[in-house]
PDB file of C-alpha atoms in Angstrom:
ATOM      1  CA  VAL A  17      91.463  30.767  86.874  1.00  0.00           C
ATOM      2  CA  LYS A  18      90.776  32.647  83.794  1.00  0.00           C
ATOM      3  CA  GLU A  19      89.033  36.021  85.077  1.00  0.00           C
ATOM      4  CA  ASP A  20      86.610  37.946  82.888  1.00  0.00           C
ATOM      5  CA  PRO A  21      87.740  41.340  81.336  1.00  0.00           C
ATOM      6  CA  ALA A  22      86.130  44.105  83.665  1.00  0.00           C
ATOM      7  CA  VAL A  23      85.621  47.217  82.574  1.00  0.00           C
ATOM      8  CA  LEU A  24      84.569  50.321  84.585  1.00  0.00           C
ATOM      9  CA  PHE A  25      82.812  53.413  83.837  1.00  0.00           C
ATOM     10  CA  ILE A  26      82.950  56.334  86.025  1.00  0.00           C
ATOM     11  CA  GLY A  27      81.663  60.073  84.954  1.00  0.00           C
ATOM     12  CA  ALA A  28      79.425  62.969  86.624  1.00  0.00           C
ATOM     13  CA  SER A  29      75.278  61.919  86.832  1.00  0.00           C
ATOM     14  CA  GLY A  30      73.586  62.266  84.052  1.00  0.00           C
ATOM     15  CA  CYS A  31      76.636  61.942  81.564  1.00  0.00           C
ATOM     16  CA  GLY A  32      75.544  58.901  79.982  1.00  0.00           C
ATOM     17  CA  LYS A  33      76.942  55.817  81.404  1.00  0.00           C
ATOM     18  CA  SER A  34      74.289  53.579  81.222  1.00  0.00           C
ATOM     19  CA  ARG A  35      73.005  54.953  77.964  1.00  0.00           C
ATOM     20  CA  LEU A  36      75.985  53.554  76.807  1.00  0.00           C
ATOM     21  CA  ILE A  37      76.503  50.388  78.277  1.00  0.00           C
ATOM     22  CA  ASN A  38      73.180  50.152  76.979  1.00  0.00           C
ATOM     23  CA  GLU A  39      73.942  51.025  73.353  1.00  0.00           C
ATOM     24  CA  MET A  40      76.965  48.632  73.705  1.00  0.00           C
ATOM     25  CA  LEU A  41      75.319  45.900  74.517  1.00  0.00           C
ATOM     26  CA  GLY A  42      72.534  46.921  72.064  1.00  0.00           C
ATOM     27  CA  ALA A  43      69.535  45.992  74.338  1.00  0.00           C
ATOM     28  CA  GLU A  44      67.892  48.178  77.189  1.00  0.00           C
ATOM     29  CA  VAL A  45      69.431  46.511  80.565  1.00  0.00           C
ATOM     30  CA  LEU A  46      69.841  48.938  82.519  1.00  0.00           C
ATOM     31  CA  PRO A  47      67.874  51.828  83.358  1.00  0.00           C
ATOM     32  CA  CYS A  48      68.654  55.612  82.217  1.00  0.00           C
ATOM     33  CA  ALA A  49      68.704  59.056  83.833  1.00  0.00           C
ATOM     34  CA  GLY A  50      65.410  61.100  82.668  1.00  0.00           C
ATOM     35  CA  GLU A  51      63.191  57.504  82.875  1.00  0.00           C
ATOM     36  CA  GLY A  52      63.557  58.806  86.948  1.00  0.00           C
ATOM     37  CA  VAL A  53      65.503  56.311  88.417  1.00  0.00           C
ATOM     38  CA  ALA A  54      68.987  57.463  90.519  1.00  0.00           C
ATOM     39  CA  VAL A  55      71.046  54.591  88.633  1.00  0.00           C
ATOM     40  CA  THR A  56      74.417  56.493  89.933  1.00  0.00           C
ATOM     41  CA  ALA A  57      73.811  56.551  93.238  1.00  0.00           C
ATOM     42  CA  ALA A  58      75.277  52.949  94.131  1.00  0.00           C
ATOM     43  CA  PRO A  59      77.510  50.840  92.155  1.00  0.00           C
ATOM     44  CA  ILE A  60      76.288  48.577  89.834  1.00  0.00           C
ATOM     45  CA  GLU A  61      77.589  45.155  87.991  1.00  0.00           C
ATOM     46  CA  VAL A  62      76.528  43.835  84.935  1.00  0.00           C
ATOM     47  CA  ARG A  63      78.118  39.902  83.252  1.00  0.00           C
ATOM     48  CA  PHE A  64      77.502  39.423  80.253  1.00  0.00           C
ATOM     49  CA  ARG A  65      77.016  35.328  80.039  1.00  0.00           C
ATOM     50  CA  LYS A  66      76.714  32.929  76.433  1.00  0.00           C
ATOM     51  CA  PRO A  67      73.233  31.056  77.141  1.00  0.00           C
ATOM     52  CA  SER A  68      73.096  27.159  77.857  1.00  0.00           C
ATOM     53  CA  PRO A  69      71.460  25.164  75.000  1.00  0.00           C
ATOM     54  CA  ARG A  70      68.788  25.492  78.138  1.00  0.00           C
ATOM     55  CA  SER A  71      68.581  28.841  78.486  1.00  0.00           C
ATOM     56  CA  PRO A  72      64.861  30.502  77.683  1.00  0.00           C
ATOM     57  CA  THR A  73      65.162  32.294  74.280  1.00  0.00           C
ATOM     58  CA  PRO A  74      63.088  35.910  74.054  1.00  0.00           C
ATOM     59  CA  SER A  75      60.465  35.851  71.138  1.00  0.00           C
ATOM     60  CA  SER A  76      62.011  38.638  69.954  1.00  0.00           C
ATOM     61  CA  LEU A  77      65.479  37.169  68.617  1.00  0.00           C
ATOM     62  CA  PRO A  78      66.131  34.401  66.659  1.00  0.00           C
ATOM     63  CA  PRO A  79      66.667  30.408  68.284  1.00  0.00           C
ATOM     64  CA  GLY A  80      70.680  30.477  69.927  1.00  0.00           C
ATOM     65  CA  GLU A  81      70.854  34.475  69.866  1.00  0.00           C
ATOM     66  CA  ALA A  82      69.713  34.697  73.131  1.00  0.00           C
ATOM     67  CA  TRP A  83      71.334  37.249  75.186  1.00  0.00           C
ATOM     68  CA  LEU A  84      71.753  36.749  79.342  1.00  0.00           C
ATOM     69  CA  TYR A  85      73.279  39.409  81.508  1.00  0.00           C
ATOM     70  CA  ASP A  86      73.056  39.017  85.149  1.00  0.00           C
ATOM     71  CA  VAL A  87      72.969  42.809  86.947  1.00  0.00           C
ATOM     72  CA  ARG A  88      73.927  43.246  91.082  1.00  0.00           C
ATOM     73  CA  PHE A  89      73.168  46.608  92.568  1.00  0.00           C
ATOM     74  CA  GLU A  90      75.191  47.550  95.685  1.00  0.00           C
ATOM     75  CA  LEU A  91      72.230  48.634  98.182  1.00  0.00           C
ATOM     76  CA  PHE A  92      73.114  50.782 101.391  1.00  0.00           C
ATOM     77  CA  SER A  93      71.466  50.332 104.527  1.00  0.00           C
ATOM     78  CA  GLN A  94      69.257  53.182 105.948  1.00  0.00           C
ATOM     79  CA  ASP A  95      72.119  53.487 107.788  1.00  0.00           C
ATOM     80  CA  GLU A  96      74.959  53.290 105.319  1.00  0.00           C
ATOM     81  CA  PHE A  97      72.817  55.926 103.437  1.00  0.00           C
ATOM     82  CA  VAL A  98      72.191  57.981 105.860  1.00  0.00           C
ATOM     83  CA  GLU A  99      76.504  58.262 106.817  1.00  0.00           C
ATOM     84  CA  MET A 100      76.595  59.148 102.608  1.00  0.00           C
ATOM     85  CA  ARG A 101      74.452  61.614 102.588  1.00  0.00           C
ATOM     86  CA  ASP A 102      75.208  63.129 105.450  1.00  0.00           C
ATOM     87  CA  GLN A 103      78.573  62.927 104.524  1.00  0.00           C
ATOM     88  CA  MET A 104      77.816  64.934 100.891  1.00  0.00           C
ATOM     89  CA  SER A 105      76.136  67.109 102.412  1.00  0.00           C
ATOM     90  CA  ARG A 106      78.808  68.582 104.121  1.00  0.00           C
ATOM     91  CA  GLU A 107      81.072  68.379 101.566  1.00  0.00           C
ATOM     92  CA  LEU A 108      78.401  70.121  99.373  1.00  0.00           C
ATOM     93  CA  LEU A 109      77.528  72.846 101.903  1.00  0.00           C
ATOM     94  CA  GLU A 110      81.600  73.790 102.272  1.00  0.00           C
ATOM     95  CA  TYR A 111      81.950  74.901  98.690  1.00  0.00           C
ATOM     96  CA  TRP A 112      78.789  75.406  97.290  1.00  0.00           C
ATOM     97  CA  GLU A 113      76.906  78.256  97.304  1.00  0.00           C
ATOM     98  CA  ILE A 114      73.427  77.977  98.533  1.00  0.00           C
ATOM     99  CA  THR A 115      71.125  81.850  98.338  1.00  0.00           C
ATOM    100  CA  GLN A 116      67.440  82.115  98.388  1.00  0.00           C
ATOM    101  CA  ASP A 117      67.228  82.669  94.688  1.00  0.00           C
ATOM    102  CA  GLU A 118      69.070  80.212  92.412  1.00  0.00           C
ATOM    103  CA  GLY A 119      68.862  76.981  95.235  1.00  0.00           C
ATOM    104  CA  VAL A 120      73.109  75.644  94.425  1.00  0.00           C
ATOM    105  CA  LEU A 121      75.335  77.101  91.972  1.00  0.00           C
ATOM    106  CA  THR A 122      77.574  75.577  89.984  1.00  0.00           C
ATOM    107  CA  ILE A 123      80.499  77.747  90.674  1.00  0.00           C
ATOM    108  CA  PRO A 124      81.804  76.981  94.360  1.00  0.00           C
ATOM    109  CA  ALA A 125      81.546  79.644  97.045  1.00  0.00           C
ATOM    110  CA  ARG A 126      84.963  80.014  97.794  1.00  0.00           C
ATOM    111  CA  LYS A 127      88.092  77.863  95.807  1.00  0.00           C
ATOM    112  CA  PRO A 128      88.566  74.657  97.294  1.00  0.00           C
ATOM    113  CA  PRO A 129      92.360  74.698  99.276  1.00  0.00           C
ATOM    114  CA  GLN A 130      93.188  71.719  96.733  1.00  0.00           C
ATOM    115  CA  GLU A 131      91.780  70.157  93.312  1.00  0.00           C
ATOM    116  CA  ASP A 132      90.443  66.638  95.692  1.00  0.00           C
ATOM    117  CA  HIS A 133      88.036  69.125  97.325  1.00  0.00           C
ATOM    118  CA  ALA A 134      86.886  70.951  94.278  1.00  0.00           C
ATOM    119  CA  LYS A 135      86.143  67.473  93.146  1.00  0.00           C
ATOM    120  CA  ALA A 136      84.556  66.420  96.439  1.00  0.00           C
ATOM    121  CA  ALA A 137      82.401  69.109  96.062  1.00  0.00           C
ATOM    122  CA  ARG A 138      81.414  68.352  92.136  1.00  0.00           C
ATOM    123  CA  SER A 139      80.818  64.257  93.298  1.00  0.00           C
ATOM    124  CA  ALA A 140      78.829  65.638  96.016  1.00  0.00           C
ATOM    125  CA  HIS A 141      76.883  68.036  93.551  1.00  0.00           C
ATOM    126  CA  ASP A 142      76.313  65.057  91.425  1.00  0.00           C
ATOM    127  CA  TRP A 143      75.402  62.318  93.964  1.00  0.00           C
ATOM    128  CA  PHE A 144      72.561  64.524  95.499  1.00  0.00           C
ATOM    129  CA  GLU A 145      71.290  65.427  91.866  1.00  0.00           C
ATOM    130  CA  ALA A 146      71.069  61.616  91.384  1.00  0.00           C
ATOM    131  CA  VAL A 147      69.302  60.468  94.063  1.00  0.00           C
ATOM    132  CA  TYR A 148      66.738  63.190  95.020  1.00  0.00           C
ATOM    133  CA  GLY A 149      66.710  64.452  91.242  1.00  0.00           C
ATOM    134  CA  ARG A 150      68.383  67.833  89.490  1.00  0.00           C
ATOM    135  CA  ARG A 151      65.024  69.672  91.186  1.00  0.00           C
ATOM    136  CA  ALA A 152      66.120  69.428  94.426  1.00  0.00           C
ATOM    137  CA  LEU A 153      69.263  71.540  94.101  1.00  0.00           C
ATOM    138  CA  LYS A 154      67.152  73.880  91.889  1.00  0.00           C
ATOM    139  CA  LYS A 155      64.745  74.668  94.960  1.00  0.00           C
ATOM    140  CA  PRO A 156      65.969  77.809  96.384  1.00  0.00           C
ATOM    141  CA  TRP A 157      67.065  76.964 100.088  1.00  0.00           C
ATOM    142  CA  ALA A 158      67.283  80.075 102.900  1.00  0.00           C
ATOM    143  CA  SER A 159      70.297  78.893 104.495  1.00  0.00           C
ATOM    144  CA  ALA A 160      72.562  75.633 105.397  1.00  0.00           C
ATOM    145  CA  ASP A 161      70.291  74.312 107.644  1.00  0.00           C
ATOM    146  CA  GLU A 162      67.232  74.386 106.114  1.00  0.00           C
ATOM    147  CA  PHE A 163      69.134  72.813 103.506  1.00  0.00           C
ATOM    148  CA  LYS A 164      69.838  70.013 105.832  1.00  0.00           C
ATOM    149  CA  ALA A 165      67.078  69.386 107.347  1.00  0.00           C
ATOM    150  CA  ALA A 166      65.558  68.793 103.844  1.00  0.00           C
ATOM    151  CA  PHE A 167      67.009  65.742 103.111  1.00  0.00           C
ATOM    152  CA  ASN A 168      66.724  64.367 106.865  1.00  0.00           C
ATOM    153  CA  ASP A 169      63.935  62.212 106.676  1.00  0.00           C
ATOM    154  CA  LYS A 170      64.012  61.862 102.530  1.00  0.00           C
ATOM    155  CA  PHE A 171      65.140  58.556 101.092  1.00  0.00           C
ATOM    156  CA  PRO A 172      65.375  57.422  97.463  1.00  0.00           C
ATOM    157  CA  PRO A 173      62.908  54.678  96.427  1.00  0.00           C
ATOM    158  CA  LEU A 174      65.582  52.073  96.603  1.00  0.00           C
ATOM    159  CA  ILE A 175      65.638  52.043 100.282  1.00  0.00           C
ATOM    160  CA  LYS A 176      63.258  52.168 102.791  1.00  0.00           C
ATOM    161  CA  PRO A 177      62.969  53.995 106.547  1.00  0.00           C
ATOM    162  CA  GLU A 178      63.206  51.233 109.108  1.00  0.00           C
ATOM    163  CA  PRO A 179      60.447  51.538 111.481  1.00  0.00           C
TER     164      PRO A 179
END
């Protein structure tokens, strides 16, 4: 069985992964950062498949030139999301400064003991930014407890709180 080639795009939140994929495909297949959608908060799989003769052809393309994509999102349950948010909170708060004046600084509060701790802290910062928006991390927080409480009951649009 011949497998399709796989390409993985990894990068910081908002660095243009979705935009690059759209440019490579020549179509707006994925929403991009800046459109208000946290696309990097969950893994996304995009597959190209050749159209069959019976495939509908978009009116903007000549016959026989239809492009079909399967886009799959891996969504979290509310419990999985809460677990991820709590883990990211711990990693973010361990190494990032929270001040009354500037919100979460982009300079670590203390130097992580190992490089992978620094990457985890940066990843947590990027995750919060992707899920809650850049403004959420710019808000002034008086304390780590206030920061945690602010995100306790907030869920991004793709996750519906259970009744």
